[in-house]
Structure formats: structure tokens, C-alpha cells
Tab-separated table of C-alpha atoms in Angstrom:
chain	number	residue	atom	x	y	z
G	1	MET	CA	23.466	1.636	-1.196
G	2	TYR	CA	21.830	-0.741	1.069
G	3	ARG	CA	19.392	1.174	3.322
G	4	SER	CA	18.807	0.265	7.050
G	5	HIS	CA	15.907	1.124	9.100
G	6	LYS	CA	14.918	0.811	12.638
G	7	HIS	CA	11.930	-1.504	12.008
G	8	LYS	CA	13.170	-4.583	10.362
G	9	ARG	CA	11.178	-7.779	9.564
G	10	LEU	CA	13.765	-10.611	9.931
G	11	SER	CA	13.199	-14.253	9.137
G	12	VAL	CA	16.025	-16.332	10.857
G	13	GLU	CA	16.906	-19.469	9.006
G	14	VAL	CA	20.078	-21.227	8.185
G	15	LEU	CA	21.596	-21.635	4.805
G	16	GLU	CA	23.629	-24.550	3.376
G	17	PRO	CA	27.144	-24.307	4.080
G	18	ARG	CA	27.950	-22.948	0.666
G	19	LEU	CA	26.478	-19.968	-1.136
G	20	VAL	CA	26.377	-20.165	-4.789
G	21	LEU	CA	26.574	-16.813	-6.560
G	22	ASN	CA	27.775	-17.982	-10.072
G	23	ALA	CA	24.979	-16.177	-11.875
G	24	ILE	CA	26.131	-12.824	-10.772
G	25	GLY	CA	29.897	-13.498	-11.355
G	26	PHE	CA	31.093	-14.951	-8.131
G	27	ASP	CA	32.383	-18.261	-7.570
G	28	ALA	CA	31.024	-20.500	-5.035
G	29	VAL	CA	32.005	-19.202	-1.480
G	30	SER	CA	31.917	-20.842	1.807
G	31	PHE	CA	29.894	-19.448	4.472
G	32	HIS	CA	29.001	-20.205	8.008
G	33	PRO	CA	25.156	-20.540	8.512
G	34	SER	CA	23.784	-17.135	8.535
G	35	PRO	CA	20.495	-15.438	9.381
G	36	LEU	CA	18.470	-14.405	6.353
G	37	GLU	CA	17.355	-10.750	6.071
G	38	SER	CA	14.242	-9.673	4.292
G	39	VAL	CA	14.949	-7.225	1.418
G	40	ILE	CA	13.389	-5.730	-1.595
G	41	VAL	CA	15.759	-5.839	-4.748
G	42	VAL	CA	14.834	-3.186	-7.308
G	43	LEU	CA	16.081	-3.935	-10.756
G	44	ASP	CA	16.949	-1.518	-13.611
G	45	ASP	CA	13.937	-0.589	-15.696
G	46	SER	CA	15.373	-2.100	-18.860
G	47	VAL	CA	15.196	-5.662	-17.261
G	48	PRO	CA	12.691	-7.396	-19.449
G	49	ASN	CA	11.607	-10.063	-16.886
G	50	SER	CA	11.911	-9.726	-13.251
G	51	ALA	CA	11.239	-13.489	-12.627
G	52	ASP	CA	14.110	-14.729	-14.890
G	53	VAL	CA	16.533	-12.145	-13.258
G	54	ALA	CA	15.540	-13.266	-9.814
G	55	LYS	CA	16.167	-16.807	-10.400
G	56	SER	CA	19.679	-16.062	-11.902
G	57	LEU	CA	20.562	-13.672	-9.077
G	58	VAL	CA	19.227	-16.029	-6.395
G	59	PRO	CA	20.102	-19.513	-7.343
G	60	ALA	CA	18.822	-22.513	-5.502
G	61	GLY	CA	20.222	-22.710	-1.909
G	62	ALA	CA	21.326	-19.153	-1.743
G	63	GLY	CA	18.136	-17.520	-0.263
G	64	ASN	CA	14.464	-17.400	-0.873
G	65	VAL	CA	12.689	-15.312	-3.460
G	66	GLY	CA	9.228	-13.886	-2.459
G	67	TYR	CA	7.157	-11.723	-4.590
G	68	VAL	CA	8.211	-10.853	-8.064
G	69	TYR	CA	7.258	-7.194	-9.478
G	70	GLU	CA	6.698	-6.409	-13.036
G	71	HIS	CA	4.634	-3.375	-13.036
G	72	ALA	CA	4.879	-1.106	-10.261
G	73	LEU	CA	8.445	-1.957	-9.979
G	74	LYS	CA	11.098	-4.100	-11.744
G	75	GLY	CA	12.174	-6.325	-8.916
G	76	PHE	CA	11.547	-8.888	-6.322
G	77	SER	CA	11.677	-9.544	-2.461
G	78	ALA	CA	13.902	-12.157	-0.977
G	79	GLN	CA	15.292	-13.470	1.969
G	80	LEU	CA	19.210	-13.421	1.883
G	81	PRO	CA	22.188	-13.391	3.995
G	82	ALA	CA	24.461	-10.210	4.245
G	83	ALA	CA	27.112	-11.471	2.031
G	84	ALA	CA	24.509	-12.231	-0.880
G	85	ILE	CA	22.847	-8.860	-0.318
G	86	ALA	CA	26.347	-7.110	-0.740
G	87	ALA	CA	27.144	-9.042	-3.926
G	88	LEU	CA	23.701	-8.299	-5.365
G	89	GLU	CA	24.435	-4.485	-4.894
G	90	LYS	CA	27.425	-4.756	-7.353
G	91	ASP	CA	25.376	-6.532	-10.050
G	92	PRO	CA	24.546	-4.101	-13.037
G	93	HIS	CA	21.013	-5.300	-13.250
G	94	VAL	CA	20.361	-4.050	-9.623
G	95	LYS	CA	19.338	-0.379	-8.998
G	96	TYR	CA	19.380	-0.848	-5.120
G	97	VAL	CA	18.451	-3.000	-2.331
G	98	GLU	CA	16.110	-1.777	0.233
G	99	HIS	CA	15.203	-3.236	3.571
G	100	ASP	CA	11.701	-4.923	3.875
G	101	SER	CA	10.131	-2.783	6.700
G	102	VAL	CA	6.971	-3.206	8.650
G	103	LEU	CA	3.870	-1.420	7.533
G	104	GLY	CA	0.605	-0.895	9.480
G	105	THR	CA	-2.843	0.685	9.278
G	106	ALA	CA	-2.942	4.496	9.631
G	107	GLY	CA	-5.282	4.618	12.610
G	108	GLN	CA	-6.762	7.731	13.632
G	109	ILE	CA	-5.597	9.379	16.919
G	110	THR	CA	-8.405	11.231	18.748
G	111	PHE	CA	-7.669	14.321	20.901
G	112	ARG	CA	-9.879	15.609	23.546
G	113	ASN	CA	-9.354	19.317	22.757
G	114	VAL	CA	-10.393	18.869	19.048
G	115	VAL	CA	-13.961	19.953	18.315
G	116	ARG	CA	-15.079	18.336	15.018
G	117	ILE	CA	-17.381	20.453	12.941
G	118	GLY	CA	-20.781	18.823	12.558
G	119	ALA	CA	-19.694	15.457	13.831
G	120	HIS	CA	-23.158	14.652	15.262
G	121	LEU	CA	-24.405	15.126	11.724
G	122	ASN	CA	-21.794	13.344	9.798
G	123	ALA	CA	-22.196	10.120	11.814
G	124	THR	CA	-25.526	9.779	10.391
G	125	ALA	CA	-25.235	11.471	6.948
G	126	ALA	CA	-27.909	10.602	4.259
G	127	ILE	CA	-28.909	12.029	1.167
G	128	ASP	CA	-32.602	10.802	0.610
G	129	GLY	CA	-32.316	7.343	2.001
G	130	GLN	CA	-32.437	5.767	-1.402
G	131	PRO	CA	-29.661	3.290	-2.573
G	132	ASP	CA	-28.116	5.957	-4.876
G	133	ARG	CA	-24.978	4.946	-6.550
G	134	LEU	CA	-22.448	6.486	-8.940
G	135	TYR	CA	-21.841	3.256	-10.829
G	136	TYR	CA	-24.111	2.344	-13.785
G	137	ALA	CA	-23.692	-0.591	-15.987
G	138	ASP	CA	-24.204	1.590	-19.056
G	139	PRO	CA	-21.345	4.229	-19.098
G	140	ALA	CA	-23.580	6.344	-21.533
G	141	VAL	CA	-25.743	7.173	-18.365
G	142	ASP	CA	-22.663	8.366	-16.654
G	143	PRO	CA	-19.213	8.209	-18.139
G	144	TYR	CA	-17.607	9.086	-14.868
G	145	SER	CA	-19.511	6.419	-12.839
G	146	THR	CA	-17.436	3.477	-13.769
G	147	VAL	CA	-14.568	4.553	-11.821
G	148	ASP	CA	-12.656	1.606	-10.151
G	149	VAL	CA	-11.104	2.200	-6.760
G	150	ALA	CA	-8.502	-0.110	-5.071
G	151	ILE	CA	-8.557	-0.009	-1.314
G	152	LEU	CA	-4.872	-1.307	-0.319
G	153	ASP	CA	-5.721	-2.172	3.326
G	154	THR	CA	-6.666	-5.040	5.594
G	155	GLY	CA	-9.317	-6.250	2.962
G	156	ILE	CA	-13.076	-5.178	2.750
G	157	ASP	CA	-15.949	-6.894	4.552
G	158	ILE	CA	-17.593	-8.834	1.846
G	159	ASP	CA	-20.807	-9.017	3.463
G	160	HIS	CA	-21.228	-5.470	4.552
G	161	PRO	CA	-24.712	-4.132	3.537
G	162	ASP	CA	-23.173	-0.860	2.366
G	163	LEU	CA	-20.439	-2.237	0.287
G	164	LEU	CA	-21.429	-5.874	-0.792
G	165	ASP	CA	-22.957	-4.927	-4.207
G	166	ASN	CA	-20.109	-2.645	-5.250
G	167	ILE	CA	-17.135	-4.921	-4.614
G	168	ALA	CA	-15.927	-5.602	-8.115
G	169	GLY	CA	-13.211	-8.120	-6.972
G	170	GLY	CA	-10.092	-8.329	-5.147
G	171	VAL	CA	-6.908	-10.152	-4.136
G	172	TYR	CA	-5.072	-11.117	-1.031
G	173	VAL	CA	-1.294	-10.682	-0.970
G	174	ASN	CA	-0.378	-13.363	1.565
G	175	ALA	CA	2.805	-13.080	3.544
G	176	SER	CA	4.337	-16.216	1.775
G	177	GLY	CA	4.518	-14.469	-1.500
G	178	GLY	CA	1.406	-15.579	-3.209
G	179	TYR	CA	-1.812	-13.903	-4.556
G	180	VAL	CA	-5.197	-15.433	-3.642
G	181	TYR	CA	-8.228	-14.285	-5.437
G	182	ASP	CA	-10.935	-16.064	-3.457
G	183	ALA	CA	-13.307	-13.484	-1.875
G	184	SER	CA	-12.955	-15.256	1.492
G	185	ALA	CA	-9.181	-14.561	1.405
G	186	TYR	CA	-9.561	-10.731	0.969
G	187	ASN	CA	-12.405	-10.461	3.402
G	188	ASP	CA	-11.558	-8.055	6.228
G	189	GLY	CA	-10.778	-9.594	9.663
G	190	ASN	CA	-9.729	-6.209	11.083
G	191	GLY	CA	-12.204	-3.474	10.213
G	192	HIS	CA	-9.875	-0.880	9.045
G	193	GLY	CA	-10.017	-1.516	5.159
G	194	THR	CA	-13.780	-1.660	5.595
G	195	HIS	CA	-14.001	1.754	7.288
G	196	VAL	CA	-11.904	3.124	4.538
G	197	ALA	CA	-14.045	1.608	2.053
G	198	GLY	CA	-17.081	2.825	3.527
G	199	ILE	CA	-15.608	6.485	3.381
G	200	VAL	CA	-14.967	6.006	-0.305
G	201	GLY	CA	-18.059	4.091	-1.456
G	202	ALA	CA	-20.879	3.274	0.938
G	203	VAL	CA	-24.160	3.424	-0.758
G	204	ASP	CA	-26.777	5.927	0.377
G	205	ASN	CA	-29.251	3.557	2.242
G	206	ASP	CA	-30.797	3.725	5.645
G	207	ILE	CA	-27.766	2.567	7.356
G	208	VAL	CA	-25.727	5.284	8.985
G	209	SER	CA	-22.895	6.711	6.641
G	210	VAL	CA	-22.780	7.443	2.940
G	211	GLY	CA	-19.380	7.420	0.919
G	212	VAL	CA	-18.080	10.353	-0.946
G	213	ALA	CA	-18.635	8.242	-4.086
G	214	PRO	CA	-21.602	6.074	-3.220
G	215	GLY	CA	-21.692	2.863	-5.090
G	216	VAL	CA	-18.281	3.226	-6.715
G	217	ARG	CA	-16.588	0.066	-7.888
G	218	LEU	CA	-14.328	-1.081	-5.280
G	219	TRP	CA	-11.424	-3.411	-5.442
G	220	ALA	CA	-10.109	-5.216	-2.118
G	221	VAL	CA	-6.446	-5.403	-2.273
G	222	LYS	CA	-5.563	-7.087	1.020
G	223	VAL	CA	-1.783	-6.235	1.913
G	224	LEU	CA	-2.179	-6.308	5.608
G	225	GLU	CA	-2.973	-8.993	7.793
G	226	ASP	CA	-5.859	-9.132	10.270
G	227	ASN	CA	-3.831	-7.595	13.002
G	228	GLY	CA	-3.364	-4.566	11.011
G	229	TYR	CA	0.283	-5.214	10.069
G	230	GLY	CA	2.269	-6.325	6.994
G	231	SER	CA	5.368	-5.550	5.012
G	232	SER	CA	6.658	-3.139	2.526
G	233	SER	CA	7.029	-6.055	0.080
G	234	GLN	CA	3.403	-7.046	0.385
G	235	ALA	CA	2.344	-3.551	-0.062
G	236	ILE	CA	4.440	-3.158	-3.266
G	237	ALA	CA	3.091	-6.546	-4.345
G	238	GLY	CA	-0.485	-5.091	-4.038
G	239	MET	CA	0.587	-2.034	-5.951
G	240	ASP	CA	1.961	-4.210	-8.690
G	241	TRP	CA	-1.254	-6.038	-8.973
G	242	VAL	CA	-3.038	-2.677	-9.352
G	243	ALA	CA	-0.577	-1.461	-12.094
G	244	ALA	CA	-1.009	-4.753	-13.895
G	245	THR	CA	-4.799	-3.912	-14.294
G	246	ARG	CA	-3.719	-0.938	-16.496
G	247	ALA	CA	-1.526	-3.342	-18.626
G	248	ASP	CA	-3.680	-6.275	-19.339
G	249	PRO	CA	-5.914	-6.610	-22.340
G	250	ASP	CA	-9.201	-6.305	-20.043
G	251	PRO	CA	-10.437	-2.647	-19.954
G	252	SER	CA	-13.192	-3.459	-17.384
G	253	ASN	CA	-10.757	-3.823	-14.514
G	254	ASP	CA	-8.488	-0.733	-15.043
G	255	ILE	CA	-8.185	1.025	-11.767
G	256	GLU	CA	-8.042	4.623	-11.707
G	257	VAL	CA	-7.889	5.388	-8.072
G	258	ALA	CA	-5.773	3.725	-5.191
G	259	ASN	CA	-6.221	4.544	-1.597
G	260	VAL	CA	-3.290	3.462	0.683
G	261	SER	CA	-3.938	4.430	4.296
G	262	LEU	CA	-0.896	2.604	5.486
G	263	VAL	CA	2.244	3.876	7.254
G	264	GLY	CA	5.730	2.680	7.730
G	265	SER	CA	9.224	4.035	8.082
G	266	LYS	CA	10.458	5.630	4.995
G	267	ASN	CA	11.163	3.111	2.283
G	268	GLN	CA	12.370	4.207	-1.328
G	269	ALA	CA	11.030	0.972	-2.960
G	270	VAL	CA	7.551	1.891	-1.557
G	271	ASN	CA	7.665	5.265	-2.568
G	272	ASP	CA	9.153	4.371	-6.170
G	273	ALA	CA	6.153	1.931	-6.397
G	274	VAL	CA	3.615	4.676	-5.757
G	275	ALA	CA	5.468	6.917	-8.261
G	276	ARG	CA	4.928	4.226	-10.902
G	277	LEU	CA	1.246	4.096	-10.190
G	278	VAL	CA	0.813	7.673	-10.580
G	279	ALA	CA	2.998	7.526	-13.859
G	280	ALA	CA	0.501	5.041	-15.195
G	281	GLY	CA	-2.479	7.430	-14.723
G	282	ILE	CA	-3.626	6.168	-11.266
G	283	PHE	CA	-4.606	8.798	-8.542
G	284	VAL	CA	-2.830	7.533	-5.427
G	285	SER	CA	-4.188	8.830	-2.104
G	286	VAL	CA	-2.174	8.073	1.107
G	287	ALA	CA	-2.367	8.816	4.801
G	288	ALA	CA	0.040	11.326	6.278
G	289	GLY	CA	0.911	8.854	8.962
G	290	ASN	CA	-0.926	9.867	12.288
G	291	ASN	CA	2.250	9.956	14.157
G	292	ALA	CA	2.332	13.746	14.960
G	293	ASP	CA	5.591	14.048	13.027
G	294	ASP	CA	7.064	15.074	9.796
G	295	ALA	CA	5.348	13.060	6.927
G	296	GLY	CA	8.606	13.006	5.107
G	297	LYS	CA	9.873	10.519	7.613
G	298	TYR	CA	7.322	7.921	6.495
G	299	SER	CA	6.270	5.901	3.458
G	300	PRO	CA	4.202	6.156	1.366
G	301	ALA	CA	3.342	9.687	2.823
G	302	SER	CA	6.792	11.102	1.649
G	303	GLU	CA	6.280	10.252	-1.905
G	304	PRO	CA	6.047	13.646	-3.794
G	305	SER	CA	3.759	12.286	-6.557
G	306	ALA	CA	1.164	10.846	-3.971
G	307	PHE	CA	-1.746	12.919	-2.772
G	308	THR	CA	-0.864	12.911	0.841
G	309	VAL	CA	-3.896	13.543	3.325
G	310	SER	CA	-3.515	14.945	6.832
G	311	ALA	CA	-6.034	17.112	8.693
G	312	MET	CA	-6.464	20.753	9.748
G	313	VAL	CA	-7.156	21.993	13.394
G	314	ASP	CA	-8.009	25.351	14.589
G	315	MET	CA	-7.185	25.592	18.304
G	316	GLU	CA	-8.079	29.213	18.795
G	317	GLY	CA	-11.138	29.906	16.601
G	318	GLN	CA	-9.305	32.819	14.775
G	319	PRO	CA	-8.672	33.130	11.033
G	320	GLY	CA	-5.488	33.187	9.322
G	321	GLY	CA	-2.412	30.983	9.839
G	322	LEU	CA	-0.957	28.634	7.324
G	323	GLY	CA	-0.253	24.910	7.452
G	324	THR	CA	3.186	23.706	8.016
G	325	GLU	CA	5.524	21.017	6.428
G	326	VAL	CA	5.282	19.332	9.775
G	327	TRP	CA	2.149	17.000	10.232
G	328	THR	CA	1.452	17.883	13.886
G	329	TYR	CA	-1.370	19.622	15.615
G	330	GLY	CA	-0.853	22.940	17.312
G	331	ARG	CA	-2.455	26.376	17.274
G	332	ASP	CA	-3.826	28.479	14.594
G	333	ASP	CA	-4.828	26.173	11.776
G	334	THR	CA	-1.573	24.045	11.814
G	335	MET	CA	-1.515	20.403	10.352
G	336	ALA	CA	-3.313	17.936	12.684
G	337	SER	CA	-1.583	14.864	13.982
G	338	PHE	CA	-4.494	12.647	12.739
G	339	SER	CA	-5.813	12.010	9.096
G	340	ASN	CA	-7.641	9.272	7.260
């Protein structure tokens, strides 16, 4: 069933007077020029090649195919008129069609009444001031140090002194449906992705903060533009790239951890892509959403297999009290409405 959400990313164009749907069992049908809606078409897992199916389901002149997914999902993104979407939903190769919704950074909301424990120390955390790192070229020294972490975000500042030596590579998933591997393309023009990458892997030097895994190998997967926004189809394309590292013959780029600090309205295609990463053996950490609301309303936070991160706040200083299923802050150790 076609899913509609409040936030829609629409591209208004006009079609040729006739829409050709022969490939899915329909004769050529006449249409008045119609606006194209951005959708994500999820195919049955048995489909051998999503690109071939996309070409057959969306013939020339019927719409525009964007990203093609082979690993995180079987499917593709497209811009189609409503009549073509309705026809696709009847095709036996199609599992479902989902609207392409807006995604953005999960920025932290600061409340004046929340006292952060040791905040004055955390801001200048240091171990010994030496450039310690978990990563060693020789796994025999530390077999756990070669962990590869993908940051699906606004990119990573490739010149940041805390991070530049441990950025292993990356990709920019651009809005037009392509992948760009040049470092200047996945460079962070926003700051959010760099902030997240620093929390994960900033080295221990004399520059302010140290990451939880200093020096870990980082992969910048830029799925949001420099304004902090992108689309569900972009995010899934980034996840598809991450999943592909586990399927290619090169073991040196296998990503074990993916951080996705993004938030958008609930989107089944996004959740399914996250679930596929988890099934492939990738630990996926996602933000609860920072919306002072039930995380179940948002994606990827609502995906059960993801590690959804929120925060705790104690408004009265007394022990006891349990977290709730609603990601909002209140009294007595309830879930806070901000997270990383």
C-alpha cells in the first residue's frame, strides 16, 4: 500500500502526453501532463538485479529513476506520476512503494534546567595528551583496532587535525542520484557530521576532546547536504554503499559500525534498509530524534533492530524511576528530549 507522510519532497515536472507502461503489463495510456512524485520502490528480495527491473518498470518517458539499491534493499528511487505509482503497486516484483521523505540532522536541544554531570571536564577531556589511537596497521598488535566506522551524515571535515589521519575514505551521495568518491565531495560543509565523527574517533592530542574510540578508521558517507537536509532515498543509498562493503571482495573496507544521527518522519524503506545492515553484521547506532516525542514516530529511530540512543535526565536528584517508551524529558529519570 502506498504510504503518504506529511513531509514530502516533490519534484514538479511534466511528462510526455503518453505514459508507457508496457513493461508491467499495461498498454500505453494517455495522460495529461502530471507532477512527478518522489518515491522509493522496494522490490521483492528474489529480484536478481534491481537496475534491470527499474529499467523495465520505468521505461523511457514514464518517469525518472534515481538511486538503484542492490544491498541494503532491493529497489530504486524514482520520480513518477500518481498513475504510474498505482500501476507499480500491482506489479508482482514490487513489495511496496514508499514516499521519499525529508531527513535532517538530529541536532541537540539544550534545556536551561538540565545540569550536565562533569560538563566542564568533558569539554576538555584528555587521556595523556599523546596521539593515542585504537587503530594499528598490524592487527596482531590489536585485533580489535581495525574496526571501520561509517558516519552517515553531512560528511567529515577532511582537514580537521583530530580526524584527518583516520579518515579511511568515503562517498558523497548527491541529490541527483550519483556517487562521488573525491574527498572534496564528502567534505563537511555543515559541521554536524564532523561533530559526530569527533565523538566517535577524535585522537588524543592537545586539541580539546578525545573520541570514545580515538583513531578508529572513519568512513565519511555524506547523505545530507551542507544545509543539514537530505532525503530518505539519499540515506538509503548511503546505507546501500555501506552494505556493499561487506559484499565486495576487499576485506579491508568492511564496515562494522554505522552511525546514523538523522531524523525524519517514519519511513518503512529507511527502517528496512537499517534492518538489512544489522542482518549483515553491522552495528547501527541511530539518534532517537530530539523531538521531545515518541521515537516510534520517526525513522530510523523506530527500527527495532537499530541501537536507538536517547538521553536520561534527573530533574529531582532522587533515585528510582524508570525510563519510558516516550522519548521526552520530565521528572524522575525519564527519557530526555535530546540525544546524540
